[in-house]
Each structure stands twice: as structure tokens, then as C-alpha cells.
Amino acid sequence: MKLKQGSFLWYLYLDKLYCLLSVRNVKALVEYFHLLDVHRKKTLNDVLFYHFLHHVTDLKRNQITIVFNMLDWNAVGEIGFDQFYMLVCILLAQENHLEEQFIFRHSRPVFELLDLDGELKIGPSNFHMYNFLFKIKKQQLRDLYHDFDITGDCRLNYKEFKLFTIFSMNKYQESQKAVEEEKALPEKKVSQVNVSQRESLLGINHFESVSNYNCEHL
Amino acid sequence: MEEKPFKALAKSSGHRGSGKSSPHDIRNLCTTATQSQPKLNVPLPTVREDSELEGSSVGSTTCWSYNQKAGHDSDGGWEESDDGEDKDSFKPEELDEHALMELEMRRGSSLGGPLEEDDSKTDDEKSSSVSSLNISKHTPHRAYWVEQQSRLPLPLTELMENEALEILTKALRSYRSEIGRDHFLTKQLQRYIEGLKRRRNKRLQVMVI
């Protein structure tokens, strides 16, 4: 999924730590929602919602329907601002590659969204259905049920899900650290190379400097 | 993102005052402020603190402190407020009347402003006292100014409205094909789109003028 470049949502900034919008951004989003709320019900119906998501993302029709059904948990046929805000945060998290962080920070609402039947348990099919939103890979999903399904019923309750989010968050942080270290290493090498180049340009030879040192001390 | 409205509005304010330039013109004050900026740096921190307390944005703070620096914050404050007014209002005639009235009131209340400013430039202590006086003068308008600050920037509003128009036009097509042209929801949506278009056109006209 990708956000349309230059669209209103594209300009919003999602806080990387808390995965939330600033008050100023939320205010702008309220205005935007108000503009789309044609029938003044403080909600968006399925048609408006479809055209909105179709306009700002590259999601397909069936995916948009899945998202709508996920957000319209009460089956009212319309979604309010709370759900709209949640969706925008999910979209921005995905755009900024912050899926793990988002699930970790908002584990409860995400769990409630994934728990379609309201049984307080999530099956693998639910995860699979929303894969395009949260980008949980197949292998990750297999590991998830293998490692965290403590009750052994092939479904995750909230505590198990929370454990998974903590684990995936740790993994994500480790990978981020590794990436940063990889980035830092070439910089060090480059700086070392630069020093040696500078010395050679200035005509400073290590052997010369050592011999000079010896001469001076002799 | 927030600099654009001020640029656009600077243009509009320039137009408003064209052919009516007077020694008390705000634009003149603004230019003197920019020219004599280094000398007027001393009272700035206090002014900035004040403006930051009021929850101003970065872009607006700079413009605001400009006016404060000049020692004409009452006039500057009016200009800032008026700029904010331009954002959402689509009645240029009304705006001009209101703006002129405000300007007249300000002139009446602070006679000989520019002269005082010249004095303040020479003496740092005086300038600081002048700036504090100006802040106290400005206090009655603080609520109004804060209200102006809380509005969305004009380019963002435009972007939102244009995008909403595109989305709603597509939705209107779906409405027509699925529930029919005569359905009250279709009619409501059509009226809404027309209203949005009118609003946009009016704003465009104001910006062109």
C-alpha cells in the first residue's frame, strides 16, 4: 500500500515514538473529515469511504471493503472520526515503515480490530486477511502461533498477542541497531581513508615520521 | 507550509493599500523594522516569549516578532489578525471596511508611533520599556489573535478542499448510478459540491485581486 504523493494525508506527520499525530495534525484531519462528511452525520458512508481510500491510496476495491468492514465493527454502515483517525494512523505507519512500532504502541485497539468475531481471540485467518495493512509475513505468522500460542488453541488471546508485539518490537529495534551500525562502519572507514589520504597529500610518511622521531631523539 | 499564507496575504494587503499610502501605513512600519533590525534585537526575547506563550506557530511567530520589533505592535497585531481573517473570509468588500475601521481605531489610540520608534532605536532601555508597553496595549486583542492562530493555513485548506472536491465528484457519480439522480442524498451531495466550488472560486478571485 502506498499513499498518493501530494495528497493531504501525505503531508501529515506521524510521531515515530508514539505513532500518533500531533494535536495540530489532528485538528487538520478533523477539518478534512468534516469536508468529506457531506450528509452532516459526523460519519462517512461506504461510498464516500471507498472513494476517499481509492483516491489517497492504491488499495483495491476488495481491500477497501475489508478495511471498511474492519472499522465498522458495529455494522452501522458508516464510520466515525475515531475509526477514521485510527485508519489514517495505520496508513501513515505503513507509509513510514513503522508497522511493528504501531502494533506495539496500540496493541489493544489493533487487537480489537483484528478480533472480528468479538471472541477476544484472533485466528491466523484474521491476520492473513489484514496482511496488507500490518505486513505480517507468512514465516512471522507461523512463528507467532508456534511461539506465542501458549493455550494451544491456534488462536491468540490479548496477552499472547501482547507478548508477540513486545517480541517483534525487540526484534525490530535490534534490526534497526544493526542497520545503524552498518551505516556507521563505512563512515569510520571513510574517515580513516581520508586521514591517510590527507597525510599522503601533505607528504607525511609514516616511515619518515618515525625516522624523524628517532633522529630527534638521537 | 505556513509561510505561504503570509506571502499570499502580504500581496493582498499590498493591494489593499495601493494608492492610499500614508506615513502611518503599516507596510512602511514593516520595512523600517527590517532595515533597523540589528538595533532592535534587544527587546526581542521578551516579545518572543510572549508570543510563544500564546501558542503561535513558527511562521507566524517570525512575522509577529517583526511587527513587535518595530515598536508598533498594535498596528502589527492588527495586521496579523487581519491576515488571519483573509484566510477564510470570502467577502473582500467587508474585509476592507473592517480592516480600515480597525486601522483608524489603532491610529487614534497610538498617535505618533513612528516617532516614538525612532527614539526607541537610539536607547535600548527605552525600547524595552516601549515593547513592554506595547504588549500591555495588545492584551485586549490577545484572545482574538489566538483565535486567528488556531486557524489552518490557507494552502492546507486549499489542498484539503481540492482533494475533497475530487473525492466527492467521484462519489456523486457513484450516487447517481446506484441510487439515482433524484434521490435526496444525491441532491444533497450535488448541492454540497456546488457550494464547495463556489467557495473555492470566491477565494481564487480574492487572491487574484
XYZ file of C-alpha atoms in Angstrom:
427
model
C 0.000 0.000 0.000
C 1.236 3.456 -0.843
C -0.136 6.871 -0.127
C -0.713 9.122 -3.087
C 2.084 11.657 -3.193
C 0.897 15.199 -2.621
C -2.383 14.142 -1.051
C -3.468 15.695 2.219
C -2.567 12.603 4.252
C 0.866 12.624 2.702
C 1.632 15.884 4.486
C 0.688 14.615 7.938
C 3.458 13.667 10.310
C 3.169 10.580 12.480
C 5.235 10.682 15.639
C 7.761 7.869 15.324
C 7.870 7.056 19.007
C 4.202 7.128 19.945
C 2.777 6.519 16.468
C 0.248 9.297 16.921
C -0.490 12.573 15.189
C 0.124 15.915 16.842
C -2.846 17.956 18.033
C -2.328 20.358 15.146
C -2.404 17.479 12.667
C -5.489 16.001 14.281
C -7.191 19.359 14.018
C -6.425 19.482 10.312
C -7.689 15.924 9.973
C -10.936 16.862 11.703
C -11.401 19.644 9.145
C -10.716 17.197 6.349
C -13.197 14.691 7.769
C -15.728 17.472 8.124
C -15.288 18.323 4.436
C -15.958 14.727 3.438
C -18.921 14.419 5.784
C -21.414 15.578 3.177
C -24.560 14.459 4.958
C -23.551 16.092 8.239
C -23.875 12.910 10.265
C -20.300 13.068 11.547
C -19.718 9.822 9.692
C -18.640 8.572 6.255
C -20.754 6.008 4.476
C -19.271 3.158 2.443
C -19.406 5.047 -0.877
C -17.625 8.120 0.454
C -15.180 5.947 2.328
C -14.426 3.911 -0.782
C -13.777 6.989 -2.906
C -11.656 8.544 -0.188
C -9.392 5.493 0.192
C -9.325 4.897 -3.536
C -8.198 8.478 -4.034
C -5.436 8.583 -1.429
C -4.070 5.023 -1.646
C -3.510 2.307 -4.217
C -5.734 -0.186 -2.377
C -8.042 -2.353 -4.440
C -11.791 -2.419 -4.153
C -11.951 -5.642 -2.136
C -9.213 -4.418 0.211
C -11.101 -1.192 0.821
C -14.210 -3.207 1.606
C -12.231 -5.315 4.079
C -10.915 -2.181 5.771
C -14.390 -0.693 5.940
C -15.810 -3.852 7.498
C -12.942 -3.935 9.949
C -13.570 -0.358 11.062
C -17.357 -0.639 11.014
C -17.329 -3.229 13.749
C -20.912 -2.473 14.828
C -22.128 -2.896 11.235
C -23.743 0.545 11.201
C -22.659 1.047 7.598
C -20.783 4.224 8.448
C -17.545 5.079 10.174
C -16.971 7.913 12.591
C -13.971 10.121 13.168
C -12.392 7.791 15.752
C -12.191 4.968 13.262
C -11.093 7.376 10.548
C -8.270 8.637 12.751
C -7.211 5.083 13.521
C -7.136 4.266 9.830
C -5.074 7.338 8.996
C -2.546 6.388 11.698
C -2.333 2.837 10.284
C -1.802 4.211 6.769
C 0.874 6.627 7.929
C 2.583 3.924 9.996
C 2.765 1.751 6.940
C 3.980 4.600 4.790
C 6.775 5.254 7.289
C 7.555 1.536 7.804
C 6.522 1.685 11.439
C 4.140 -1.278 11.472
C 5.842 -3.111 14.377
C 6.065 0.066 16.395
C 2.423 0.860 15.699
C 1.173 -2.593 16.723
C 3.294 -2.426 19.864
C 2.116 1.052 20.867
C -1.538 0.424 20.055
C -1.782 -3.273 20.769
C -5.233 -3.072 22.354
C -7.044 -1.217 19.546
C -5.234 -3.306 16.915
C -6.263 -6.478 18.736
C -9.853 -5.292 18.846
C -9.775 -4.511 15.139
C -8.348 -7.915 14.276
C -10.813 -9.700 16.533
C -13.653 -9.651 14.013
C -15.934 -12.068 15.829
C -15.577 -10.392 19.196
C -14.418 -13.611 20.824
C -11.363 -11.904 22.287
C -9.183 -14.289 20.255
C -7.522 -13.915 16.885
C -7.116 -16.767 14.453
C -4.457 -16.928 11.732
C -7.082 -16.198 9.070
C -7.702 -12.769 10.588
C -4.023 -11.952 10.436
C -3.904 -13.172 6.892
C -6.880 -11.031 5.907
C -5.254 -7.824 7.168
C -1.802 -8.658 5.979
C -1.877 -5.756 3.518
C -2.367 -3.350 6.423
C 0.066 -4.660 9.029
C 2.520 -6.507 6.790
C 2.937 -9.626 8.916
C 4.899 -12.097 6.812
C 3.935 -15.776 6.491
C 7.006 -17.005 8.321
C 6.431 -14.416 11.029
C 2.848 -15.598 11.364
C 3.941 -19.219 11.653
C 6.472 -18.304 14.318
C 3.880 -16.220 16.060
C 1.490 -19.118 16.517
C 4.307 -21.558 17.231
C 5.951 -19.444 19.912
C 3.132 -17.463 21.469
C 0.079 -19.688 21.327
C 0.549 -20.794 24.932
C -3.011 -22.078 25.328
C -2.535 -24.218 22.208
C -5.924 -23.496 20.621
C -4.391 -21.990 17.453
C -5.769 -18.607 18.436
C -4.175 -15.756 20.274
C -5.766 -14.032 23.222
C -4.754 -10.486 24.115
C -1.927 -11.485 26.470
C -0.388 -13.745 23.863
C -0.793 -11.046 21.261
C 0.845 -8.508 23.570
C 3.803 -10.843 24.077
C 4.119 -11.112 20.326
C 4.124 -7.319 19.931
C 6.857 -6.978 22.577
C 8.922 -9.671 20.899
C 8.518 -8.218 17.403
C 9.305 -4.752 18.750
C 12.559 -6.023 20.279
C 13.411 -7.703 17.009
C 12.658 -4.520 15.121
C 14.855 -2.461 17.445
C 17.702 -4.924 17.080
C 17.451 -4.815 13.315
C 17.404 -1.022 13.451
C 20.534 -1.047 15.609
C 22.254 -3.371 13.185
C 21.368 -1.096 10.287
C 22.685 1.928 12.165
C 25.915 0.134 12.977
C 26.316 -0.867 9.358
C 25.828 2.736 8.377
C 28.330 3.935 10.965
C 31.052 1.457 9.917
C 31.631 2.755 6.373
C 31.699 6.292 7.746
C 34.520 5.305 10.103
C 36.364 3.617 7.279
C 35.896 6.645 5.056
C 37.213 8.943 7.783
C 40.266 6.720 8.238
C 40.875 6.685 4.493
C 40.534 10.452 4.417
C 43.154 10.853 7.142
C 45.630 8.624 5.312
C 44.928 10.443 2.024
C 45.471 13.763 3.720
C 48.745 12.599 5.183
C 49.949 11.343 1.825
C 48.917 14.623 0.197
C 50.790 16.587 2.802
C 53.798 14.391 2.181
C 53.783 12.853 5.620
C 55.107 9.337 5.502
C 54.773 7.072 8.475
C 58.287 5.790 7.993
C 59.580 9.302 7.608
C 57.807 10.475 10.680
C 59.141 7.533 12.656
C 62.675 8.129 11.379
C 62.381 11.812 12.149
C 61.235 10.950 15.605
C 64.194 8.632 16.052
C 66.605 11.246 14.709
C 65.262 13.860 17.034
C 65.647 11.575 19.966
C 69.095 10.521 18.965
C 3.912 25.060 4.889
C 2.851 28.029 6.919
C 4.893 30.629 5.184
C 2.775 30.642 2.082
C -0.311 32.220 3.560
C 1.677 35.156 4.786
C 3.284 35.591 1.433
C -0.043 35.463 -0.306
C -1.607 37.732 2.220
C 1.258 40.138 2.066
C 0.389 40.516 -1.576
C -3.254 41.064 -0.817
C -2.512 43.607 1.890
C -0.220 45.356 -0.525
C -3.019 45.636 -2.965
C -5.412 46.865 -0.367
C -3.201 49.754 0.477
C -2.212 50.620 -3.071
C -2.697 54.286 -3.807
C -3.523 55.025 -0.177
C -0.038 55.059 1.286
C 0.347 57.323 4.254
C 3.093 57.915 6.817
C 1.169 55.688 9.221
C 0.914 52.851 6.756
C 1.704 49.504 8.325
C 3.798 48.428 5.383
C 6.096 51.338 5.976
C 6.486 50.292 9.562
C 7.310 46.783 8.482
C 10.037 47.998 6.158
C 11.588 50.240 8.801
C 11.594 47.254 11.105
C 13.522 45.130 8.665
C 16.016 47.887 7.921
C 16.776 48.593 11.536
C 16.670 45.022 12.688
C 20.099 44.763 14.378
C 19.403 47.718 16.637
C 16.096 46.368 17.709
C 17.285 42.980 18.722
C 17.355 43.789 22.406
C 13.662 43.698 23.360
C 13.017 40.730 21.101
C 13.342 37.863 23.615
C 10.624 39.241 25.828
C 8.310 39.692 22.894
C 9.023 36.227 21.554
C 8.374 34.674 24.922
C 5.060 36.376 24.995
C 4.105 35.228 21.547
C 5.239 31.682 22.254
C 3.115 31.547 25.319
C 0.159 32.162 23.155
C 0.874 29.019 21.234
C 1.889 30.609 17.964
C 3.394 28.681 15.092
C 6.912 29.182 13.761
C 5.975 31.025 10.639
C 3.572 33.299 12.357
C 5.984 33.989 15.208
C 8.527 35.442 12.850
C 6.054 37.816 11.275
C 4.648 38.690 14.656
C 8.012 39.494 16.170
C 8.759 41.622 13.135
C 5.883 43.838 13.995
C 6.725 43.766 17.660
C 10.287 44.750 16.928
C 9.140 47.843 15.127
C 7.540 49.063 18.302
C 4.125 49.243 16.647
C 2.746 46.081 17.854
C -0.744 47.424 17.997
C -0.605 48.062 14.271
C 1.366 44.918 13.718
C -1.091 42.930 15.743
C -3.898 44.292 13.690
C -2.135 43.305 10.509
C -1.535 39.815 11.821
C -5.154 39.459 12.818
C -6.305 40.782 9.511
C -4.104 38.274 7.738
C -5.795 35.540 9.609
C -9.136 36.984 8.673
C -8.239 36.745 4.996
C -7.794 33.014 5.273
C -11.393 32.027 5.470
C -13.355 35.084 4.603
C -14.562 35.470 1.071
C -16.008 38.970 1.218
C -13.295 41.397 0.182
C -15.511 44.470 0.472
C -16.495 43.637 4.026
C -12.961 42.788 4.870
C -11.634 46.089 3.608
C -14.218 48.039 5.541
C -13.484 46.144 8.672
C -9.755 46.491 8.165
C -9.968 50.224 7.545
C -12.088 50.691 10.634
C -9.589 48.767 12.696
C -6.730 50.781 11.268
C -8.458 54.045 12.064
C -9.036 52.913 15.621
C -5.400 51.946 16.032
C -4.217 55.249 14.621
C -6.414 57.107 17.039
C -5.158 55.162 20.011
C -1.447 55.364 19.209
C -0.628 58.708 17.697
C 2.955 59.470 16.774
C 4.012 55.859 16.783
C 6.822 56.102 14.233
C 8.464 58.971 16.105
C 8.463 57.036 19.320
C 10.008 54.175 17.477
C 12.916 56.326 16.313
C 13.603 57.287 19.906
C 13.467 53.702 20.988
C 16.036 52.710 18.409
C 18.612 55.006 19.987
C 18.110 53.852 23.549
C 17.940 50.177 24.450
C 16.294 50.747 27.796
C 13.616 52.879 26.264
C 12.946 50.358 23.582
C 12.482 47.579 26.115
C 10.032 49.700 28.068
C 8.225 50.614 24.866
C 7.948 46.970 23.900
C 6.538 46.047 27.302
C 4.060 48.911 26.983
C 3.085 47.644 23.586
C 2.499 44.179 24.947
C 0.243 45.584 27.607
C -1.556 47.608 24.934
C -2.039 44.467 22.934
C -3.549 42.375 25.710
C -7.200 43.133 24.879
C -6.685 41.578 21.458
C -4.844 38.505 22.630
C -7.873 36.236 22.564
C -8.699 37.383 19.069
C -5.121 36.809 17.968
C -5.022 33.313 19.499
C -8.242 32.526 17.693
C -6.609 33.601 14.438
C -3.573 31.458 15.160
C -5.639 28.359 15.692
C -6.935 28.500 12.123
C -5.480 26.226 9.484
C -3.000 27.659 6.996
C -4.552 28.752 3.719
C -2.571 26.426 1.393
C -3.548 23.452 3.532
C -7.206 24.453 3.428
C -6.981 24.787 -0.336
C -5.348 21.395 -0.681
C -7.991 19.801 1.503
C -10.855 21.406 -0.360
C -9.492 20.487 -3.768
C -8.936 16.914 -2.705
C -12.367 16.695 -1.090
C -13.902 18.082 -4.300
C -12.234 15.373 -6.373
C -13.362 12.640 -3.997
C -16.901 13.954 -3.756
C -17.242 14.356 -7.519
C -16.400 10.686 -7.925
C -18.802 9.812 -5.119
C -21.534 11.819 -6.867
C -21.113 9.666 -9.960
C -21.496 6.540 -7.835
C -24.564 8.008 -6.124
C -26.155 8.800 -9.468
C -25.527 5.353 -10.860
C -26.509 3.457 -7.726
C -29.324 5.341 -6.033
C -30.434 7.643 -8.871
C -30.300 11.330 -9.680
C -33.446 12.216 -7.803
C -32.519 10.649 -4.509
C -32.251 13.228 -1.747
C -28.735 12.061 -0.828
C -27.586 12.631 -4.421
C -29.152 16.080 -4.434
C -27.596 16.891 -1.087
C -24.175 15.838 -2.328
C -24.609 17.846 -5.513
C -25.553 20.969 -3.572
C -22.587 20.467 -1.284
C -20.175 20.143 -4.214
C -21.583 23.275 -5.831
C -21.160 25.139 -2.558
C -17.566 23.998 -2.275
C -16.866 25.067 -5.842
C -18.383 28.500 -5.216
C -16.277 28.909 -2.117
C -13.135 27.958 -3.966
C -13.881 30.315 -6.862
C -14.537 33.201 -4.499
C -11.261 32.614 -2.744
C -9.424 32.404 -6.044
C -10.961 35.732 -7.072
C -9.826 37.330 -3.832
C -6.306 36.009 -4.324
C -6.156 37.235 -7.941
C -7.291 40.722 -6.931
